[in-house]
Amino acid sequence: MERVLRPLERASKQLLFDCKMCGQCVLSSTGMACPSNCAKLMRNGPCGGVRADGSCEVNAAMRCVWVEATGGLKRIGPPQSKTFLEPIDHRLWNSSSWLRVIDGTHSSPTPIRPLPAPAREIFGFEQACKSGRFVVTVEVSPPDSSDPAELIARALRFRDLVDAINITDGAGANCHMSSAAAAAILVANGFSPVAQFSCRDRNRIALQGDILGAAALGVRNILCLTGDDVSQGDHPDAKPVFDLDSISLLRITGRMRDAGTFASGRKLGVAPNLFIGATANPFVPPYRDRIANLEKKVDAGAQFIQTQFCFDVPMLADFMTEVRTRELHKRCAIIVGVGTLSSARSLRRMVQHVPGVHIPESVLLRIAGADNQKAEAKAVLVETMRAVGDIEGVAGVHLMGYRNDEVLAEAIAESGIRRRVSTRAA
Ligand code: SF4
């Protein structure tokens, strides 16, 4: 049957849907847009790198598959019940999905059902997020060195200024010390790190192993993200993995913590006690569907969300209105990304080279027109932090700015943001 059906299926579906013969067809759940054409093999919605015109972060000549999918789902008709698409079973590539439908082995989307979360002890950053206090986190990219001294020195600058320090995982697909190792070094030096885990470089086996290892070294907070494509970084010739997307990683990590099992179902000795987060980008297409994507991450177990840079407060305010309508701010801590660089030119370069960053032209012109661009950029940051803090439902801010630690630390102090109470509890 496979020998008969496969060529028929390939010929017809390639013509109609650019099918890649993954053997586990999900076209009816993706608005007839084949997700295997997505460079990151996203299965549960768009990545955060969609370009402003709706084209793909990785291949600008192609419209983002998930922009197509969300449009297709609307055209097909009534909204789908809330489901997850399971990670790809790589044994099925180049086999017939039709045959699976016929013999009943075709896997359907998994209905979203909140997992019972066993009682567990909570620590520093999680306690801060649940205390109602306005939280502040900062991003630090690990060093290009085996000497931890530089990392510790950078973290010391933010001691008593932040609730947690995010350690990126090959941000921008550039190589640095591993996130798990750098986070463990910070734990050993009395800091509260958030170890970031991206799906770009490791498959589900390595990711689970690294998360377990980080937990064993005292790391309590992790951030699940899909990650920028290799084409963005200093090893564009590397092989991208993307075995999972961030939503699948969230679910697998949640199961390790709450059910004490690996994705395979095999039991763990001691389950990792983790505070689990994810990212969101309200500033890129498909704008109206970004809220559904956020809700899916919360359904998948995200307890805190750190957004991409916010330079457009009115756009964030619109997004937060939707967040409050769905009461997502009561189910997870929404921490808004803010930050800056020291000139309009470097900010423009960031828009061109960092996927998913949106900066209104008015902001760029204001900084470009200033005598002291560095001071003006910091002033914009401080204003943005205060404005974001006034939006109901926002639990805190997350500061980012590549190697701009001094300005970020000054902005935290000058903004008075640490003295705020979060409006999340409202
Ligand atoms: S923009 Fe992202 S989600 Fe869309 S097709 Fe490209 S890689 Fe996939």
Tab-separated table of C-alpha atoms and ligand atoms in Angstrom:
chain	number	residue	atom	x	y	z
A	1	MET	CA	0.000	0.000	0.000
A	2	GLU	CA	2.827	2.394	0.941
A	3	ARG	CA	4.496	1.870	-2.485
A	4	VAL	CA	1.191	2.685	-4.230
A	5	LEU	CA	-0.036	5.566	-2.062
A	6	ARG	CA	3.236	7.395	-1.375
A	7	PRO	CA	3.994	8.593	-4.960
A	8	LEU	CA	0.321	9.569	-5.423
A	9	GLU	CA	0.313	11.492	-2.169
A	10	ARG	CA	3.640	13.156	-2.909
A	11	ALA	CA	2.667	14.259	-6.428
A	12	SER	CA	-0.727	15.692	-5.497
A	13	LYS	CA	0.196	17.312	-2.177
A	14	GLN	CA	3.454	18.774	-3.434
A	15	LEU	CA	1.517	20.413	-6.244
A	16	LEU	CA	-1.197	21.752	-3.936
A	17	PHE	CA	0.563	22.392	-0.623
A	18	ASP	CA	4.339	22.141	-1.279
A	19	CYS	CA	4.160	19.025	0.921
A	20	LYS	CA	7.449	17.722	2.385
A	21	MET	CA	6.088	14.196	3.096
A	22	CYS	CA	6.612	14.284	6.870
A	23	GLY	CA	4.324	11.253	7.204
A	24	GLN	CA	2.185	12.889	9.909
A	25	CYS	CA	0.126	15.407	7.963
A	26	VAL	CA	-1.408	18.296	9.938
A	27	LEU	CA	-2.696	20.464	7.075
A	28	SER	CA	-6.225	20.568	8.517
A	29	SER	CA	-4.807	22.090	11.713
A	30	THR	CA	-2.602	24.620	9.940
A	31	GLY	CA	-5.018	26.230	7.518
A	32	MET	CA	-3.683	24.033	4.651
A	33	ALA	CA	-0.227	25.638	5.017
A	34	CYS	CA	2.450	22.917	5.348
A	35	PRO	CA	4.535	23.661	8.501
A	36	SER	CA	7.379	21.534	7.179
A	37	ASN	CA	8.200	24.478	4.910
A	38	CYS	CA	9.027	26.468	8.055
A	39	ALA	CA	12.826	26.718	8.404
A	40	LYS	CA	12.451	26.155	12.158
A	41	LEU	CA	9.830	23.392	11.771
A	42	MET	CA	7.518	25.372	14.091
A	43	ARG	CA	4.475	23.219	14.923
A	44	ASN	CA	2.432	25.429	17.207
A	45	GLY	CA	2.497	28.910	15.732
A	46	PRO	CA	4.884	31.539	14.419
A	47	CYS	CA	8.369	32.258	15.754
A	48	GLY	CA	9.209	35.694	17.033
A	49	GLY	CA	11.287	36.595	13.997
A	50	VAL	CA	8.575	37.166	11.377
A	51	ARG	CA	9.515	40.260	9.354
A	52	ALA	CA	7.294	43.351	9.349
A	53	ASP	CA	5.998	42.502	5.840
A	54	GLY	CA	5.006	38.984	6.951
A	55	SER	CA	7.923	37.285	5.259
A	56	CYS	CA	10.081	34.626	6.880
A	57	GLU	CA	12.965	35.495	9.235
A	58	VAL	CA	15.144	32.885	7.520
A	59	ASN	CA	13.987	33.206	3.905
A	60	ALA	CA	12.801	36.736	3.143
A	61	ALA	CA	11.564	35.608	-0.282
A	62	MET	CA	8.983	33.363	1.362
A	63	ARG	CA	5.846	34.408	3.244
A	64	CYS	CA	5.947	33.059	6.832
A	65	VAL	CA	4.209	29.674	6.857
A	66	TRP	CA	2.424	30.556	10.089
A	67	VAL	CA	1.210	33.895	8.740
A	68	GLU	CA	-0.282	31.782	5.932
A	69	ALA	CA	-1.583	29.212	8.425
A	70	THR	CA	-3.394	31.724	10.643
A	71	GLY	CA	-4.960	33.294	7.536
A	72	GLY	CA	-5.904	29.854	6.218
A	73	LEU	CA	-7.475	28.784	9.507
A	74	LYS	CA	-9.697	31.869	9.410
A	75	ARG	CA	-10.702	31.097	5.804
A	76	ILE	CA	-11.384	27.419	6.547
A	77	GLY	CA	-13.936	28.406	9.148
A	78	PRO	CA	-14.818	27.847	12.791
A	79	PRO	CA	-11.831	28.222	15.115
A	80	GLN	CA	-10.165	24.971	15.949
A	81	SER	CA	-10.576	23.651	19.456
A	82	LYS	CA	-7.455	24.429	21.444
A	83	THR	CA	-4.882	21.803	20.580
A	84	PHE	CA	-1.133	21.209	20.514
A	85	LEU	CA	0.668	19.672	17.557
A	86	GLU	CA	3.131	17.101	18.864
A	87	PRO	CA	6.796	17.327	17.856
A	88	ILE	CA	7.636	15.630	14.558
A	89	ASP	CA	8.300	11.870	14.717
A	90	HIS	CA	11.410	11.858	12.537
A	91	ARG	CA	11.030	8.126	11.767
A	92	LEU	CA	8.034	8.952	9.550
A	93	TRP	CA	9.690	11.277	7.016
A	94	ASN	CA	9.041	10.250	3.443
A	95	SER	CA	6.154	7.929	4.357
A	96	SER	CA	2.446	8.153	3.494
A	97	SER	CA	0.129	10.015	5.882
A	98	TRP	CA	-2.846	8.707	3.871
A	99	LEU	CA	-1.909	5.166	4.832
A	100	ARG	CA	-1.800	6.232	8.489
A	101	VAL	CA	-5.280	7.706	8.175
A	102	ILE	CA	-6.522	4.473	6.570
A	103	ASP	CA	-5.013	2.175	9.242
A	104	GLY	CA	-5.956	4.549	12.070
A	105	THR	CA	-2.400	5.206	13.289
A	106	HIS	CA	-2.431	8.852	12.245
A	107	SER	CA	-1.818	11.027	15.321
A	108	SER	CA	-4.384	13.787	15.861
A	109	PRO	CA	-3.629	17.105	17.534
A	110	THR	CA	-3.558	16.861	21.333
A	111	PRO	CA	-6.348	18.707	23.136
A	112	ILE	CA	-5.032	21.343	25.559
A	113	ARG	CA	-5.748	20.194	29.106
A	114	PRO	CA	-4.051	21.983	32.009
A	115	LEU	CA	-1.743	19.551	33.859
A	116	PRO	CA	-2.242	19.214	37.628
A	117	ALA	CA	0.753	21.006	39.192
A	118	PRO	CA	1.888	19.308	42.413
A	119	ALA	CA	2.684	21.574	45.360
A	120	ARG	CA	6.356	22.518	45.413
A	121	GLU	CA	8.749	24.872	47.183
A	122	ILE	CA	9.271	28.175	45.379
A	123	PHE	CA	12.389	30.349	45.385
A	124	GLY	CA	13.705	33.897	44.800
A	125	PHE	CA	12.578	34.960	41.340
A	126	GLU	CA	9.351	32.925	41.445
A	127	GLN	CA	8.543	34.283	44.888
A	128	ALA	CA	9.158	37.833	43.610
A	129	CYS	CA	6.850	37.236	40.614
A	130	LYS	CA	4.124	35.901	42.928
A	131	SER	CA	4.621	38.599	45.595
A	132	GLY	CA	2.877	41.318	43.594
A	133	ARG	CA	6.059	43.363	43.607
A	134	PHE	CA	7.156	44.820	40.226
A	135	VAL	CA	10.024	42.599	39.120
A	136	VAL	CA	13.137	43.573	37.170
A	137	THR	CA	15.308	41.167	35.209
A	138	VAL	CA	18.299	41.768	32.959
A	139	GLU	CA	19.862	39.824	30.094
A	140	VAL	CA	23.554	38.969	30.090
A	141	SER	CA	25.189	37.167	27.185
A	142	PRO	CA	27.750	34.649	28.541
A	143	PRO	CA	31.447	35.315	27.835
A	144	ASP	CA	33.557	33.967	24.971
A	145	SER	CA	36.006	32.575	27.524
A	146	SER	CA	36.530	29.647	29.886
A	147	ASP	CA	37.318	32.160	32.615
A	148	PRO	CA	34.119	32.953	34.616
A	149	ALA	CA	35.565	36.189	36.068
A	150	GLU	CA	34.071	38.472	33.378
A	151	LEU	CA	30.626	36.910	33.823
A	152	ILE	CA	30.714	37.372	37.602
A	153	ALA	CA	31.917	40.980	37.241
A	154	ARG	CA	29.027	41.772	34.905
A	155	ALA	CA	26.514	40.121	37.248
A	156	LEU	CA	27.882	42.061	40.233
A	157	ARG	CA	26.937	45.313	38.506
A	158	PHE	CA	23.260	44.259	38.790
A	159	ARG	CA	23.430	42.891	42.340
A	160	ASP	CA	20.466	44.391	44.337
A	161	LEU	CA	19.120	46.014	41.139
A	162	VAL	CA	17.379	42.974	39.624
A	163	ASP	CA	15.413	39.885	40.699
A	164	ALA	CA	17.057	37.596	38.182
A	165	ILE	CA	19.734	37.579	35.482
A	166	ASN	CA	18.902	35.888	32.159
A	167	ILE	CA	21.757	33.948	30.614
A	168	THR	CA	21.224	33.737	26.857
A	169	ASP	CA	21.752	30.533	24.855
A	170	GLY	CA	23.761	31.468	21.783
A	171	ALA	CA	21.794	34.695	21.281
A	172	GLY	CA	21.529	35.706	17.657
A	173	ALA	CA	22.974	32.263	16.818
A	174	ASN	CA	26.387	33.477	17.954
A	175	CYS	CA	28.584	31.103	19.920
A	176	HIS	CA	29.292	31.874	23.628
A	177	MET	CA	29.824	29.894	26.860
A	178	SER	CA	26.854	27.544	27.384
A	179	SER	CA	23.845	28.977	29.160
A	180	ALA	CA	23.579	26.068	31.633
A	181	ALA	CA	27.229	26.366	32.671
A	182	ALA	CA	27.097	30.161	33.002
A	183	ALA	CA	23.870	29.929	35.019
A	184	ALA	CA	25.460	27.368	37.346
A	185	ILE	CA	28.434	29.706	37.890
A	186	LEU	CA	26.014	32.474	38.901
A	187	VAL	CA	24.158	30.150	41.290
A	188	ALA	CA	27.485	29.237	42.890
A	189	ASN	CA	28.148	32.973	43.379
A	190	GLY	CA	24.797	33.702	45.014
A	191	PHE	CA	22.851	35.068	42.038
A	192	SER	CA	19.407	34.003	40.732
A	193	PRO	CA	19.871	33.213	37.029
A	194	VAL	CA	17.325	32.349	34.380
A	195	ALA	CA	18.991	29.801	32.073
A	196	GLN	CA	17.708	30.137	28.528
A	197	PHE	CA	17.300	26.998	26.411
A	198	SER	CA	16.750	27.385	22.672
A	199	CYS	CA	15.630	24.628	20.304
A	200	ARG	CA	18.065	25.632	17.503
A	201	ASP	CA	21.131	23.631	18.522
A	202	ARG	CA	19.956	20.504	20.395
A	203	ASN	CA	17.398	17.773	19.957
A	204	ARG	CA	14.898	16.669	22.631
A	205	ILE	CA	17.403	14.208	24.166
A	206	ALA	CA	20.127	16.827	24.714
A	207	LEU	CA	17.694	19.530	25.861
A	208	GLN	CA	16.168	17.315	28.554
A	209	GLY	CA	19.620	16.228	29.693
A	210	ASP	CA	20.880	19.809	29.911
A	211	ILE	CA	17.780	20.976	31.797
A	212	LEU	CA	18.163	18.154	34.308
A	213	GLY	CA	21.862	18.972	34.666
A	214	ALA	CA	21.175	22.669	35.212
A	215	ALA	CA	18.588	21.825	37.881
A	216	ALA	CA	21.092	19.527	39.585
A	217	LEU	CA	23.530	22.492	39.699
A	218	GLY	CA	20.940	24.636	41.482
A	219	VAL	CA	19.415	26.503	38.536
A	220	ARG	CA	15.756	27.164	39.401
A	221	ASN	CA	14.509	29.326	36.533
A	222	ILE	CA	14.529	28.436	32.862
A	223	LEU	CA	13.280	30.151	29.729
A	224	CYS	CA	12.152	28.021	26.775
A	225	LEU	CA	12.558	29.607	23.355
A	226	THR	CA	12.832	28.478	19.757
A	227	GLY	CA	15.842	30.634	18.927
A	228	ASP	CA	17.199	32.664	16.032
A	229	ASP	CA	18.171	30.765	12.891
A	230	VAL	CA	21.859	29.907	12.299
A	231	SER	CA	21.886	32.276	9.301
A	232	GLN	CA	21.778	35.182	11.779
A	233	GLY	CA	24.984	34.301	13.603
A	234	ASP	CA	28.740	33.684	13.356
A	235	HIS	CA	28.335	30.040	12.277
A	236	PRO	CA	25.907	30.348	9.352
A	237	ASP	CA	27.285	27.071	7.968
A	238	ALA	CA	26.113	25.136	11.058
A	239	LYS	CA	23.285	22.569	10.973
A	240	PRO	CA	20.112	23.937	12.602
A	241	VAL	CA	18.294	21.305	14.689
A	242	PHE	CA	14.822	22.631	15.646
A	243	ASP	CA	13.644	19.164	16.743
A	244	LEU	CA	11.218	20.971	19.067
A	245	ASP	CA	9.587	24.400	19.120
A	246	SER	CA	9.309	26.452	22.312
A	247	ILE	CA	5.781	25.208	23.053
A	248	SER	CA	6.838	21.557	22.842
A	249	LEU	CA	9.860	22.314	25.043
A	250	LEU	CA	7.572	24.015	27.593
A	251	ARG	CA	5.333	20.935	27.725
A	252	ILE	CA	8.228	18.484	28.001
A	253	THR	CA	9.893	20.535	30.767
A	254	GLY	CA	6.572	20.842	32.606
A	255	ARG	CA	6.140	17.062	32.434
A	256	MET	CA	9.671	16.527	33.788
A	257	ARG	CA	8.799	18.727	36.778
A	258	ASP	CA	5.159	17.752	37.407
A	259	ALA	CA	4.965	14.125	36.231
A	260	GLY	CA	8.623	13.267	36.889
A	261	THR	CA	9.081	11.725	33.442
A	262	PHE	CA	11.085	12.311	30.272
A	263	ALA	CA	9.213	12.933	27.016
A	264	SER	CA	9.546	9.183	26.397
A	265	GLY	CA	7.554	8.506	29.567
A	266	ARG	CA	10.544	7.019	31.384
A	267	LYS	CA	10.522	7.938	35.083
A	268	LEU	CA	13.013	10.384	36.642
A	269	GLY	CA	14.619	9.694	40.007
A	270	VAL	CA	14.047	13.187	41.422
A	271	ALA	CA	12.014	15.627	39.334
A	272	PRO	CA	13.574	19.065	38.736
A	273	ASN	CA	11.906	21.908	40.694
A	274	LEU	CA	11.751	24.652	38.081
A	275	PHE	CA	10.079	28.015	37.434
A	276	ILE	CA	9.380	27.837	33.718
A	277	GLY	CA	9.068	30.738	31.308
A	278	ALA	CA	8.754	31.562	27.626
A	279	THR	CA	8.982	34.532	25.310
A	280	ALA	CA	6.414	36.523	23.341
A	281	ASN	CA	6.694	39.128	20.587
A	282	PRO	CA	3.604	41.355	20.259
A	283	PHE	CA	5.461	43.630	17.790
A	284	VAL	CA	5.610	41.398	14.680
A	285	PRO	CA	3.009	39.744	12.358
A	286	PRO	CA	0.533	38.101	12.594
A	287	TYR	CA	-0.295	40.853	15.085
A	288	ARG	CA	-3.887	39.859	15.917
A	289	ASP	CA	-2.855	36.208	16.462
A	290	ARG	CA	0.061	36.893	18.764
A	291	ILE	CA	-2.308	36.838	21.727
A	292	ALA	CA	-3.480	33.316	20.798
A	293	ASN	CA	0.175	32.293	20.557
A	294	LEU	CA	0.820	33.700	24.034
A	295	GLU	CA	-2.247	31.883	25.416
A	296	LYS	CA	-0.963	28.618	23.916
A	297	LYS	CA	2.372	29.116	25.732
A	298	VAL	CA	0.546	29.705	29.027
A	299	ASP	CA	-1.587	26.601	28.361
A	300	ALA	CA	1.677	24.724	27.705
A	301	GLY	CA	2.937	25.669	31.173
A	302	ALA	CA	4.637	29.080	30.921
A	303	GLN	CA	4.586	30.698	34.374
A	304	PHE	CA	6.388	33.871	33.270
A	305	ILE	CA	6.739	35.540	29.890
A	306	GLN	CA	9.547	37.866	28.807
A	307	THR	CA	8.708	39.839	25.669
A	308	GLN	CA	10.908	41.133	22.859
A	309	PHE	CA	12.086	44.773	23.092
A	310	CYS	CA	9.222	47.288	23.547
A	311	PHE	CA	9.906	50.634	21.873
A	312	ASP	CA	6.221	51.075	20.922
A	313	VAL	CA	4.184	51.530	24.129
A	314	PRO	CA	0.790	52.104	22.395
A	315	MET	CA	1.237	48.772	20.555
A	316	LEU	CA	2.023	47.037	23.848
A	317	ALA	CA	-0.994	48.681	25.520
A	318	ASP	CA	-3.272	47.216	22.799
A	319	PHE	CA	-1.723	43.801	23.332
A	320	MET	CA	-2.144	44.033	27.112
A	321	THR	CA	-5.841	44.867	26.658
A	322	GLU	CA	-6.196	41.471	24.984
A	323	VAL	CA	-4.099	39.870	27.718
A	324	ARG	CA	-6.458	41.226	30.383
A	325	THR	CA	-9.539	40.192	28.410
A	326	ARG	CA	-8.254	36.589	28.490
A	327	GLU	CA	-6.982	37.051	32.090
A	328	LEU	CA	-3.581	35.708	31.035
A	329	HIS	CA	-1.855	38.189	33.384
A	330	LYS	CA	-3.438	36.277	36.278
A	331	ARG	CA	-2.036	32.962	35.037
A	332	CYS	CA	1.549	34.101	34.366
A	333	ALA	CA	3.840	37.048	35.037
A	334	ILE	CA	4.139	39.229	31.920
A	335	ILE	CA	7.575	40.871	31.996
A	336	VAL	CA	8.070	43.380	29.198
A	337	GLY	CA	11.382	43.613	27.352
A	338	VAL	CA	12.941	47.088	27.309
A	339	GLY	CA	16.410	48.247	26.490
A	340	THR	CA	18.630	50.390	24.375
A	341	LEU	CA	21.948	50.846	22.644
A	342	SER	CA	24.048	53.989	22.656
A	343	SER	CA	23.155	55.519	19.256
A	344	ALA	CA	20.435	55.715	16.604
A	345	ARG	CA	22.818	54.041	14.148
A	346	SER	CA	23.349	50.983	16.375
A	347	LEU	CA	19.586	50.800	17.041
A	348	ARG	CA	18.901	50.849	13.263
A	349	ARG	CA	21.467	48.079	12.815
A	350	MET	CA	19.652	46.080	15.505
A	351	VAL	CA	16.345	46.446	13.592
A	352	GLN	CA	18.100	45.186	10.443
A	353	HIS	CA	19.973	42.287	12.040
A	354	VAL	CA	18.014	41.094	15.100
A	355	PRO	CA	14.862	39.197	14.059
A	356	GLY	CA	11.631	40.533	15.499
A	357	VAL	CA	12.802	43.975	16.702
A	358	HIS	CA	10.448	46.874	15.934
A	359	ILE	CA	11.424	50.487	16.683
A	360	PRO	CA	9.081	53.314	15.542
A	361	GLU	CA	10.806	55.776	13.202
A	362	SER	CA	9.844	58.616	15.588
A	363	VAL	CA	11.996	57.070	18.347
A	364	LEU	CA	14.973	56.632	16.023
A	365	LEU	CA	14.660	60.232	14.754
A	366	ARG	CA	14.415	61.590	18.323
A	367	ILE	CA	17.675	59.873	19.319
A	368	ALA	CA	19.399	60.699	16.021
A	369	GLY	CA	18.473	64.369	16.493
A	370	ALA	CA	19.946	64.656	19.991
A	371	ASP	CA	23.356	66.249	20.722
A	372	ASN	CA	24.126	63.423	23.162
A	373	GLN	CA	22.576	60.325	21.585
A	374	LYS	CA	23.675	57.985	24.413
A	375	ALA	CA	21.955	60.181	27.035
A	376	GLU	CA	18.856	60.557	24.858
A	377	ALA	CA	18.682	56.798	24.299
A	378	LYS	CA	18.805	56.271	28.057
A	379	ALA	CA	16.116	58.915	28.597
A	380	VAL	CA	13.858	57.086	26.116
A	381	LEU	CA	14.516	53.851	28.022
A	382	VAL	CA	13.641	55.364	31.414
A	383	GLU	CA	10.425	56.878	30.000
A	384	THR	CA	9.495	53.545	28.411
A	385	MET	CA	10.118	51.628	31.657
A	386	ARG	CA	7.791	53.997	33.557
A	387	ALA	CA	5.110	53.928	30.830
A	388	VAL	CA	5.209	50.123	30.649
A	389	GLY	CA	4.944	49.971	34.459
A	390	ASP	CA	1.694	51.970	34.257
A	391	ILE	CA	-0.002	49.418	31.995
A	392	GLU	CA	-2.368	47.216	33.972
A	393	GLY	CA	-1.305	43.572	34.025
A	394	VAL	CA	2.412	44.146	33.490
A	395	ALA	CA	4.376	42.342	36.215
A	396	GLY	CA	7.799	43.787	35.469
A	397	VAL	CA	10.468	44.774	32.963
A	398	HIS	CA	13.298	42.779	31.367
A	399	LEU	CA	16.314	44.862	30.368
A	400	MET	CA	18.355	44.042	27.286
A	401	GLY	CA	21.131	45.835	25.400
A	402	TYR	CA	24.191	44.007	24.094
A	403	ARG	CA	27.166	44.983	26.251
A	404	ASN	CA	25.379	48.144	27.438
A	405	ASP	CA	25.324	47.086	31.119
A	406	GLU	CA	26.345	50.458	32.563
A	407	VAL	CA	23.445	52.317	30.900
A	408	LEU	CA	20.966	49.561	31.823
A	409	ALA	CA	22.035	49.664	35.493
A	410	GLU	CA	21.780	53.481	35.558
A	411	ALA	CA	18.337	53.360	33.935
A	412	ILE	CA	17.047	50.915	36.592
A	413	ALA	CA	18.267	53.233	39.356
A	414	GLU	CA	17.028	56.465	37.703
A	415	SER	CA	13.595	55.078	36.756
A	416	GLY	CA	12.660	54.251	40.376
A	417	ILE	CA	11.016	51.136	38.897
A	418	ARG	CA	12.155	48.942	41.809
A	419	ARG	CA	9.836	50.757	44.198
A	420	ARG	CA	6.735	49.935	42.157
A	421	VAL	CA	3.996	47.475	42.984
A	422	SER	CA	2.859	45.389	40.039
A	423	THR	CA	-0.638	46.078	38.598
A	424	ARG	CA	-0.842	42.364	37.823
A	425	ALA	CA	-2.932	41.542	40.899
A	426	ALA	CA	-5.678	44.000	39.799
B	1	SF4	S1	9.177	33.329	10.069
B	1	SF4	FE1	9.570	31.795	11.592
B	1	SF4	S2	7.642	30.672	11.798
B	1	SF4	FE2	7.548	31.788	9.892
B	1	SF4	S3	8.228	30.351	8.321
B	1	SF4	FE3	9.994	31.563	8.982
B	1	SF4	S4	10.983	30.397	10.555
B	1	SF4	FE4	8.903	29.581	10.304
